[in-house]
PDB file of C-alpha atoms and ligand atoms in Angstrom:
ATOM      1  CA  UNK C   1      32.899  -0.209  -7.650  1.00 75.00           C
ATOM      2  CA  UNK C   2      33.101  -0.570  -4.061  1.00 80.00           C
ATOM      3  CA  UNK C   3      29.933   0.377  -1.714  1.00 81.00           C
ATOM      4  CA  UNK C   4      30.008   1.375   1.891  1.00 81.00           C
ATOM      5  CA  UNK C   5      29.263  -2.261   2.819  1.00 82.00           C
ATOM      6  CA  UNK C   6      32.726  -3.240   0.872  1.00 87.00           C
ATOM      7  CA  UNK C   7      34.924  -0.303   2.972  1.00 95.00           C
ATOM      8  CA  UNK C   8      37.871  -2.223   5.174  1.00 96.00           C
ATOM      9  CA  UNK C   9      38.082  -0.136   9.048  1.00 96.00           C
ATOM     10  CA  UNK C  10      40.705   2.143   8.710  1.00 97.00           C
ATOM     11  CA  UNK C  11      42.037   1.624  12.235  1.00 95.00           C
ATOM     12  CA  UNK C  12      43.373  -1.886  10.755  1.00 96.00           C
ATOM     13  CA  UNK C  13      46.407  -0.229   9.044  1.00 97.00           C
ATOM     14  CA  UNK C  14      47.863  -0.227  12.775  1.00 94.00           C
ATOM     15  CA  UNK C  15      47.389  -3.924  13.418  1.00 92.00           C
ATOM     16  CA  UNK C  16      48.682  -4.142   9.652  1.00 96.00           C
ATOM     17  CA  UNK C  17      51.629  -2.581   9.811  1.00 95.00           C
ATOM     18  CA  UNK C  18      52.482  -4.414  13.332  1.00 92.00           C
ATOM     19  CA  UNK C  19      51.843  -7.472  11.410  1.00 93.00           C
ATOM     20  CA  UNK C  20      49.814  -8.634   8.269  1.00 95.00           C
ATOM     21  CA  UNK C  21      48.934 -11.919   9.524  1.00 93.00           C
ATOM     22  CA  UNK C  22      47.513 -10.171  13.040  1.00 91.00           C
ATOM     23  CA  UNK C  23      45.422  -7.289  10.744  1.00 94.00           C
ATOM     24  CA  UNK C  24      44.098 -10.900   8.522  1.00 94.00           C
ATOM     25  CA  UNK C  25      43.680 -12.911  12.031  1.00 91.00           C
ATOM     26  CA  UNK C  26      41.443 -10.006  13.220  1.00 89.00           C
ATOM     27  CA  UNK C  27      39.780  -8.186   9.857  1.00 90.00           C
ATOM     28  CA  UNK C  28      39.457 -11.602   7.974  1.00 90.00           C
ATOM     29  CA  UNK C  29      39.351 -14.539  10.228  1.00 87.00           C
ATOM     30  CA  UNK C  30      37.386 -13.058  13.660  1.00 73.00           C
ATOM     31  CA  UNK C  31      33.842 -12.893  13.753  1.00 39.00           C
ATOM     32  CA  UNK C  32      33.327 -10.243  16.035  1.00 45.00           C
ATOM     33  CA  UNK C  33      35.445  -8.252  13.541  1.00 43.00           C
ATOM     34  CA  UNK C  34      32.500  -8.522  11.369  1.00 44.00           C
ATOM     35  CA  UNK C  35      30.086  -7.506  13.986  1.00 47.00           C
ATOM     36  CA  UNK C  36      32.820  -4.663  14.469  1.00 52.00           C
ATOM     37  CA  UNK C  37      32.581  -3.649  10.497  1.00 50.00           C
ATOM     38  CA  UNK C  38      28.398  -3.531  11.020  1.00 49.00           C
ATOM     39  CA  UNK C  39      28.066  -1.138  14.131  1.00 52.00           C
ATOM     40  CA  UNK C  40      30.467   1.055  12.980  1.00 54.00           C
ATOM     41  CA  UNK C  41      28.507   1.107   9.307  1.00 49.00           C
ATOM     42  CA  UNK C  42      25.056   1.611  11.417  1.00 53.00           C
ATOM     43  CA  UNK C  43      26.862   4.029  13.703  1.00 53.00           C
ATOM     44  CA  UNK C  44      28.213   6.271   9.975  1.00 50.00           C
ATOM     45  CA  UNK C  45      24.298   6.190   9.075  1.00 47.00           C
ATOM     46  CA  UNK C  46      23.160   7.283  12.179  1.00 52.00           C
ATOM     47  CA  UNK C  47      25.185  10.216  12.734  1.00 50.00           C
ATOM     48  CA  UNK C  48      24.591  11.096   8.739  1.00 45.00           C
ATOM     49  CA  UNK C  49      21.155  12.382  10.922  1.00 46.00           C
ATOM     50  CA  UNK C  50      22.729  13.181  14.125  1.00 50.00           C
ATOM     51  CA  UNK C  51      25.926  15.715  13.364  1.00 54.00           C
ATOM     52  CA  UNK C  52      28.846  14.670  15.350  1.00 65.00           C
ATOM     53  CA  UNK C  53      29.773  16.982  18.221  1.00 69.00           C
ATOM     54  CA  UNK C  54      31.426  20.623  17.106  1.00 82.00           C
ATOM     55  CA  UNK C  55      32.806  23.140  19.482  1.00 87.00           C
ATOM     56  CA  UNK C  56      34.284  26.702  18.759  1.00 87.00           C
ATOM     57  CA  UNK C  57      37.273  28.335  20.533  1.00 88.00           C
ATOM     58  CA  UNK C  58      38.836  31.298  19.037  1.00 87.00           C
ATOM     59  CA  UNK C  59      39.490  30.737  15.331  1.00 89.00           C
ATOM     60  CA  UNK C  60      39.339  26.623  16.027  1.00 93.00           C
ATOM     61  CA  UNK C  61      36.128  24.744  15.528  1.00 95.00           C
ATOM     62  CA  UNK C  62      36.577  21.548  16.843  1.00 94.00           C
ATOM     63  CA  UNK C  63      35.051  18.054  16.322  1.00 94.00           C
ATOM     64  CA  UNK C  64      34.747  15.321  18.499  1.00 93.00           C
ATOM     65  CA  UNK C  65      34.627  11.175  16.856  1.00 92.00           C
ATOM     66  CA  UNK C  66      33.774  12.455  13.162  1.00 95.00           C
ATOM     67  CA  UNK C  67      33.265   9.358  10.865  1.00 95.00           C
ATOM     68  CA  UNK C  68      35.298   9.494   7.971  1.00 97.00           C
ATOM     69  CA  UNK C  69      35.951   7.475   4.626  1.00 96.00           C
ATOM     70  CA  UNK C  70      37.476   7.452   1.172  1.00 97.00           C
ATOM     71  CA  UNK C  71      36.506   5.912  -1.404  1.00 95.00           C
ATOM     72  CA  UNK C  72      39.599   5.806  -3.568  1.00 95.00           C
ATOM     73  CA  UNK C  73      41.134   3.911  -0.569  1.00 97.00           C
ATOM     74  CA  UNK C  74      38.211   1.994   0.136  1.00 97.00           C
ATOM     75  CA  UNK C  75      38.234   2.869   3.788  1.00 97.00           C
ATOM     76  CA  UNK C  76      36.009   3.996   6.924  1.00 97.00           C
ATOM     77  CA  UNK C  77      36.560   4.563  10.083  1.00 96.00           C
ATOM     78  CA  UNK C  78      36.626   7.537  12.855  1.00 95.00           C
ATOM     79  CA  UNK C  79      38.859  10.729  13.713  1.00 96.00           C
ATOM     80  CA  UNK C  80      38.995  11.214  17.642  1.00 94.00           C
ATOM     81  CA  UNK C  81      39.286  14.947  16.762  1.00 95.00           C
ATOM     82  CA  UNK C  82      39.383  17.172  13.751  1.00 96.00           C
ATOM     83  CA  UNK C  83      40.268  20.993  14.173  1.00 96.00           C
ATOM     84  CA  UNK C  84      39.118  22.986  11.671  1.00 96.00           C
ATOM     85  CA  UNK C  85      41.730  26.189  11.481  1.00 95.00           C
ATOM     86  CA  UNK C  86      40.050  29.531   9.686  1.00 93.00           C
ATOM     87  CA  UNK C  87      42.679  29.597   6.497  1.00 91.00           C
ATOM     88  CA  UNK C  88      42.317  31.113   3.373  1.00 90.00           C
ATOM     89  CA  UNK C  89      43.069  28.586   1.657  1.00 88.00           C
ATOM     90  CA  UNK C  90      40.300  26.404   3.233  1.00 92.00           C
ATOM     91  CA  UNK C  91      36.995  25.131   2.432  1.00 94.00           C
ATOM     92  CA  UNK C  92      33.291  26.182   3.434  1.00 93.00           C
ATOM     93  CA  UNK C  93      31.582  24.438   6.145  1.00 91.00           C
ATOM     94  CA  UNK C  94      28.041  24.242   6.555  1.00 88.00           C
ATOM     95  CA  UNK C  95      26.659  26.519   8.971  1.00 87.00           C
ATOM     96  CA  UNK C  96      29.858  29.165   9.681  1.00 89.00           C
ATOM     97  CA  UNK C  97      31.590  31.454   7.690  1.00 92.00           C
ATOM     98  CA  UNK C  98      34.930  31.768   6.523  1.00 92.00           C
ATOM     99  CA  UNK C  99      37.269  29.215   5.333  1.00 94.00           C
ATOM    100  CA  UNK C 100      38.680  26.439   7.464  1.00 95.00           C
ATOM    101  CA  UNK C 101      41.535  23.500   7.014  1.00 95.00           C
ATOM    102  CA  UNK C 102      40.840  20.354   8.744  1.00 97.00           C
ATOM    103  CA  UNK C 103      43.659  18.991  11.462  1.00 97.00           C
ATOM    104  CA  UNK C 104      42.846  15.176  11.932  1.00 98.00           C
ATOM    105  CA  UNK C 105      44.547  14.521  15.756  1.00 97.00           C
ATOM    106  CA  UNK C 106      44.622  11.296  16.968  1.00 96.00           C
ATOM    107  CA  UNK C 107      44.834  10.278  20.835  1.00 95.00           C
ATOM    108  CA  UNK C 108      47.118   7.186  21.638  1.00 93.00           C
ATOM    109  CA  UNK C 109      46.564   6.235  25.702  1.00 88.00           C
ATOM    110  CA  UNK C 110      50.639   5.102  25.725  1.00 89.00           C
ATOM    111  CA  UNK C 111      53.485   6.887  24.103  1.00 91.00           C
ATOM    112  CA  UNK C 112      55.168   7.459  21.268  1.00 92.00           C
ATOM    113  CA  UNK C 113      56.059   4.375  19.023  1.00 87.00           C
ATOM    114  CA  UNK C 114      58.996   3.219  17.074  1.00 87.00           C
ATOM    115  CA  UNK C 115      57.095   1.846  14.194  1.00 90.00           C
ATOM    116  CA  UNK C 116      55.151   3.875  11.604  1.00 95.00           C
ATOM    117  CA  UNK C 117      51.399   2.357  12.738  1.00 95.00           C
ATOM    118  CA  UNK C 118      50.321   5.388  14.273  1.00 96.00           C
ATOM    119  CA  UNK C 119      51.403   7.783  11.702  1.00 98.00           C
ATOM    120  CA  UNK C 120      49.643   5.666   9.061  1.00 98.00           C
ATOM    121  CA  UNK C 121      46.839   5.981  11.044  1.00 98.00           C
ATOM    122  CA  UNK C 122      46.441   9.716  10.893  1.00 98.00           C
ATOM    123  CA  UNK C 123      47.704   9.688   7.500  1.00 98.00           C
ATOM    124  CA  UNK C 124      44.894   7.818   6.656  1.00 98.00           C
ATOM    125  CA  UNK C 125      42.491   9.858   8.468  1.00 98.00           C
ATOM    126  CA  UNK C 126      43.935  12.969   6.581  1.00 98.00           C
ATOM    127  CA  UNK C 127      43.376  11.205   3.078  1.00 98.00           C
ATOM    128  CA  UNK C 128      39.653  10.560   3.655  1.00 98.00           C
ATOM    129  CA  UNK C 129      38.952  14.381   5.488  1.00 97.00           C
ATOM    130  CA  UNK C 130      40.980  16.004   1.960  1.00 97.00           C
ATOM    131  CA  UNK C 131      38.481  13.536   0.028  1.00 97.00           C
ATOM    132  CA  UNK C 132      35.581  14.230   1.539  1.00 96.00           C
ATOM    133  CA  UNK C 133      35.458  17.869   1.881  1.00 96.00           C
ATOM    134  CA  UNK C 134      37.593  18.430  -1.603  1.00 95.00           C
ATOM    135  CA  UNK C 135      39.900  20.455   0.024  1.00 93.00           C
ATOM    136  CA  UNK C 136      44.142  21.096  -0.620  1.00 88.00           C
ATOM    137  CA  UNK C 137      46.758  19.046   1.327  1.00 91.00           C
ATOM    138  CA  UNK C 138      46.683  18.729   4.687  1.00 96.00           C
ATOM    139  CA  UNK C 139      50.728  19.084   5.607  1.00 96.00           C
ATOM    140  CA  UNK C 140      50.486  18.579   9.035  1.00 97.00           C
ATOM    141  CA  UNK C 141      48.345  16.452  11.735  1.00 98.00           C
ATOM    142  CA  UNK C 142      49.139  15.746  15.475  1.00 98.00           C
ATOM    143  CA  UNK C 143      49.619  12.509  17.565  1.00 97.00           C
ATOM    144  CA  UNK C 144      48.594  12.808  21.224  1.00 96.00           C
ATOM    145  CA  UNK C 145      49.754  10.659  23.666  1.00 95.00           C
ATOM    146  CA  UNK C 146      48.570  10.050  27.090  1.00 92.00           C
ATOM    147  CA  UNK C 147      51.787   8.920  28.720  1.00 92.00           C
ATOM    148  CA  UNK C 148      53.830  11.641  27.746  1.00 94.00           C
ATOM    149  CA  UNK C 149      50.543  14.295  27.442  1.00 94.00           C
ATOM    150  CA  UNK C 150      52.396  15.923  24.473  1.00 95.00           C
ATOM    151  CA  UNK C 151      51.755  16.803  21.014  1.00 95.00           C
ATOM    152  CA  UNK C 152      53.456  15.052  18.142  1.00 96.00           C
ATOM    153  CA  UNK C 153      53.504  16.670  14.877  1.00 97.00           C
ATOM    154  CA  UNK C 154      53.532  14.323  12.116  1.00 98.00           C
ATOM    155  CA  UNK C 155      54.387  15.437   8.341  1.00 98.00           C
ATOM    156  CA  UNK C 156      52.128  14.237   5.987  1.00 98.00           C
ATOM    157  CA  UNK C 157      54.812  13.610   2.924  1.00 98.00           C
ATOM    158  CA  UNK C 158      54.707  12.205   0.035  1.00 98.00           C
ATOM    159  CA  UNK C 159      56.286   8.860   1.356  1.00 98.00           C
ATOM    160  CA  UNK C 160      53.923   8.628   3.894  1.00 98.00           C
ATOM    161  CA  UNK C 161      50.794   8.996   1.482  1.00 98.00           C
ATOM    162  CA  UNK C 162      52.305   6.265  -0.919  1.00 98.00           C
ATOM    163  CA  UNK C 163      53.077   3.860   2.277  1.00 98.00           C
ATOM    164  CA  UNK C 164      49.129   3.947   3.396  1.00 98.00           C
ATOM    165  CA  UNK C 165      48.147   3.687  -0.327  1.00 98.00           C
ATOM    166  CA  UNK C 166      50.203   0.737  -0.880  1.00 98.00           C
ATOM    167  CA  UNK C 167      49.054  -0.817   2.675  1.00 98.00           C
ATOM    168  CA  UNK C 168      45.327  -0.619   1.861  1.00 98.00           C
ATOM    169  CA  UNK C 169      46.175  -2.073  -1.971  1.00 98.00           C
ATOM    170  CA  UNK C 170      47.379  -5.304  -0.127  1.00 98.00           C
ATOM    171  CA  UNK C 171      44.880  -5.264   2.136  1.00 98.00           C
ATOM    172  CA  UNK C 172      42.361  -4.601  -0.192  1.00 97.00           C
ATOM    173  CA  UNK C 173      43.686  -8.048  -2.018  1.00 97.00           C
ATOM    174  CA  UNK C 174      44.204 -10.445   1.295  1.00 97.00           C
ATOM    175  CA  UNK C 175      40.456  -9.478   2.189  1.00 95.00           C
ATOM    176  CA  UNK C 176      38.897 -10.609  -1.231  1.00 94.00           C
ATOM    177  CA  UNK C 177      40.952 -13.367  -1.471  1.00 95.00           C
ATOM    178  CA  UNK C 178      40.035 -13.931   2.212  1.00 94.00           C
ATOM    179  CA  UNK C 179      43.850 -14.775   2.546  1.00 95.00           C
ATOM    180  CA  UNK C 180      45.463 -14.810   6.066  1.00 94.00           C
ATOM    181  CA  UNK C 181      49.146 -14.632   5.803  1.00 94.00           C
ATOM    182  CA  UNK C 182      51.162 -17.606   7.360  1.00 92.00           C
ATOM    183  CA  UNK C 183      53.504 -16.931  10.105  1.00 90.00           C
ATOM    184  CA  UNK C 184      56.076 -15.246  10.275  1.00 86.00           C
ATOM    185  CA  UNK C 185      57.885 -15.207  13.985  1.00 88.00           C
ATOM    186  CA  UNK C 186      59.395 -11.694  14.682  1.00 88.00           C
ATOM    187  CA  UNK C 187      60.465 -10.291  17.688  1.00 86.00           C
ATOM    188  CA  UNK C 188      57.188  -8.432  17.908  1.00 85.00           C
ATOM    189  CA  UNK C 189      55.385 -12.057  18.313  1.00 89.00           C
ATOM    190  CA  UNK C 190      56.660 -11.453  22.604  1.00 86.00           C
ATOM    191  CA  UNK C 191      54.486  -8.094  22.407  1.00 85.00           C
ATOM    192  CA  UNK C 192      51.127  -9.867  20.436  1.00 87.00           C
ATOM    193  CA  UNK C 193      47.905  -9.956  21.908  1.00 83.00           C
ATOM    194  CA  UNK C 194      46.730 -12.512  19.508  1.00 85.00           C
ATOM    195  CA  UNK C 195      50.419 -15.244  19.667  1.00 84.00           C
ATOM    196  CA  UNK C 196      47.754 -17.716  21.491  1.00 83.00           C
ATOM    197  CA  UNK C 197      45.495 -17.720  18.262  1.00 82.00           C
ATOM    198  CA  UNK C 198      48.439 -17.348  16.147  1.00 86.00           C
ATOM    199  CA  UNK C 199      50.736 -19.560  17.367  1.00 75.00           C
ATOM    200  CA  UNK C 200      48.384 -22.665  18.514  1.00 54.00           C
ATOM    201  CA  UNK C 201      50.479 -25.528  17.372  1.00 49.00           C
ATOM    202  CA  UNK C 202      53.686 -24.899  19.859  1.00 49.00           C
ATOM    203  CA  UNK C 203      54.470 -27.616  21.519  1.00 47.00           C
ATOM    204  CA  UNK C 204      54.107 -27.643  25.656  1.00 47.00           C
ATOM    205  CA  UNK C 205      57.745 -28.357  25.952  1.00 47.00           C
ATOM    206  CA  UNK C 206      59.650 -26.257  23.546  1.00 47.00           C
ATOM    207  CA  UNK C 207      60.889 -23.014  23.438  1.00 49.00           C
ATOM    208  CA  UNK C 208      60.083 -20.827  20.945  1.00 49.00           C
ATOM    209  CA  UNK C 209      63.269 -20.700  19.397  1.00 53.00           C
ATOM    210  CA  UNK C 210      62.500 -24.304  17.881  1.00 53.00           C
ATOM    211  CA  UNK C 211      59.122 -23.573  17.308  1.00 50.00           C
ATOM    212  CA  UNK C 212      60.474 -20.501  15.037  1.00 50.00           C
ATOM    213  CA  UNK C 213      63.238 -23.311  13.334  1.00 53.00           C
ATOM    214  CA  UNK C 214      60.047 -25.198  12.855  1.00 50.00           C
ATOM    215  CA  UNK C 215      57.985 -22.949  10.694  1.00 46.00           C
ATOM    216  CA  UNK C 216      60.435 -20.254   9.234  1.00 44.00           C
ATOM    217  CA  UNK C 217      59.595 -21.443   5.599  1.00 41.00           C
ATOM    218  CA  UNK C 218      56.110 -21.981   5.628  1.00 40.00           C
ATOM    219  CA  UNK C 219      56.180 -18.122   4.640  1.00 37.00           C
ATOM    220  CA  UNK C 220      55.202 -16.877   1.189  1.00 35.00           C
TER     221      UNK C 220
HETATM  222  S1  SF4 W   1      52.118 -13.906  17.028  1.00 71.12           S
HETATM  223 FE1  SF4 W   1      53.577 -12.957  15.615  1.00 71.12          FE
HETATM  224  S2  SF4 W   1      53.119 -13.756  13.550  1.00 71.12           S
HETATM  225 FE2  SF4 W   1      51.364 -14.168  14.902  1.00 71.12          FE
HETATM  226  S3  SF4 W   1      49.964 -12.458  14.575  1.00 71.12           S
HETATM  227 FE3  SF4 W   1      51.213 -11.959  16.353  1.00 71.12          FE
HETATM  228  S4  SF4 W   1      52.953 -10.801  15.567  1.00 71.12           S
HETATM  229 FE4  SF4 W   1      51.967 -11.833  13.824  1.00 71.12          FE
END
């Protein structure tokens, strides 16, 4: 039975997606991801007692950084905005009346991305608002990004559901076994924020073409 304490951040299904030995470099092997893991645990106690910020416009009550979790994915983490729509087929909320369907929407400062990461993301987020306030599938969340300043819809199928199910299964194993993935070189190593951790044994004068040669096999 997992506890709170146990709960892997739910932003790391980006960085897992990107690449599992980055998420394991980061969520396993960095310390400050640890410190990470504890402020944002304090931060889900302290706003248990301090309600996160709600607006209403029209028929949309909005709200602003609202922690989330699940515990069937064993997850936590933090929706940059959640629109609750009034919907008959919708749940109470405390305080109004009516019935409303949560709409997890996610802001991204760059734009829109080839990969899957960010859809996983709000996938994610979706999972954990349908868990905790026991209410039907949510079909459809958005993807805002700041380059672009538009909307992306993003269908929550199926597929998509299995994908982040199967992600946080993995992950779930790598962090008890406190197993960091070797590497695997990929184009996306150029693009890496963390190829000077990752990649510490290249030798000054070769490229990274023979550095690749050198350690394609070391892989599981
Ligand atoms: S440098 Fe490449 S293998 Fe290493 S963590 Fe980054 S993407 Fe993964």
């Amino acid at each position: 039975m997992l506890t709170e304490d146990d709960y892997l951040l739910l932003s790391g299904i980006q960085h897992f997606s990107f690449c599992r030995r980055q998420w394991a470099l980061i969520h396993i092997e960095q310390a400050w991801s640890e410190n990470l893991r504890t402020v944002e645990g304090k931060l889900m106690h302290e706003r248990a007692h301090d309600p996160f910020f709600t607006e209403k416009r029209g028929d949309t009550i909005i709200a602003r950084e609202m922690p989330v979790f699940s515990n069937t994915l064993g997850v936590s983490g933090q929706c940059d905005v959640v629109e609750f729509h009034s919907d008959k087929n919708g749940v109470t909320l405390h305080g109004r009346t009516g019935l409303w369907l949560p709409c997890p929407i996610e802001y991204k400062r760059g734009s829109p991305k080839v990969s899957d990461a960010d859809r996983l993301q709000l996938c994610a987020q979706a999972i954990c608002l349908e868990e905790m306030l026991l209410c039907s599938a949510i079909k459809t969340a958005y993807l805002y990004y700041g380059e672009t300043h538009r909307r992306e819809a993003v269908d929550l199928t199926a597929e998509l559901r299995e994908t982040v199910r199967s992600c946080f299964a993995e992950m779930r194993g790598y962090f008890e076994r406190r197993y960091t993935p070797r590497v695997k070189p990929t184009k996306s190593c150029n693009a890496c924020s963390l190829k000077d951790i990752c990649l510490p044994k290249m030798p000054k004068n070769s490229g990274v073409r023979e550095y690749i040669n050198g350690v394609i096999g070391e892989s599981e």
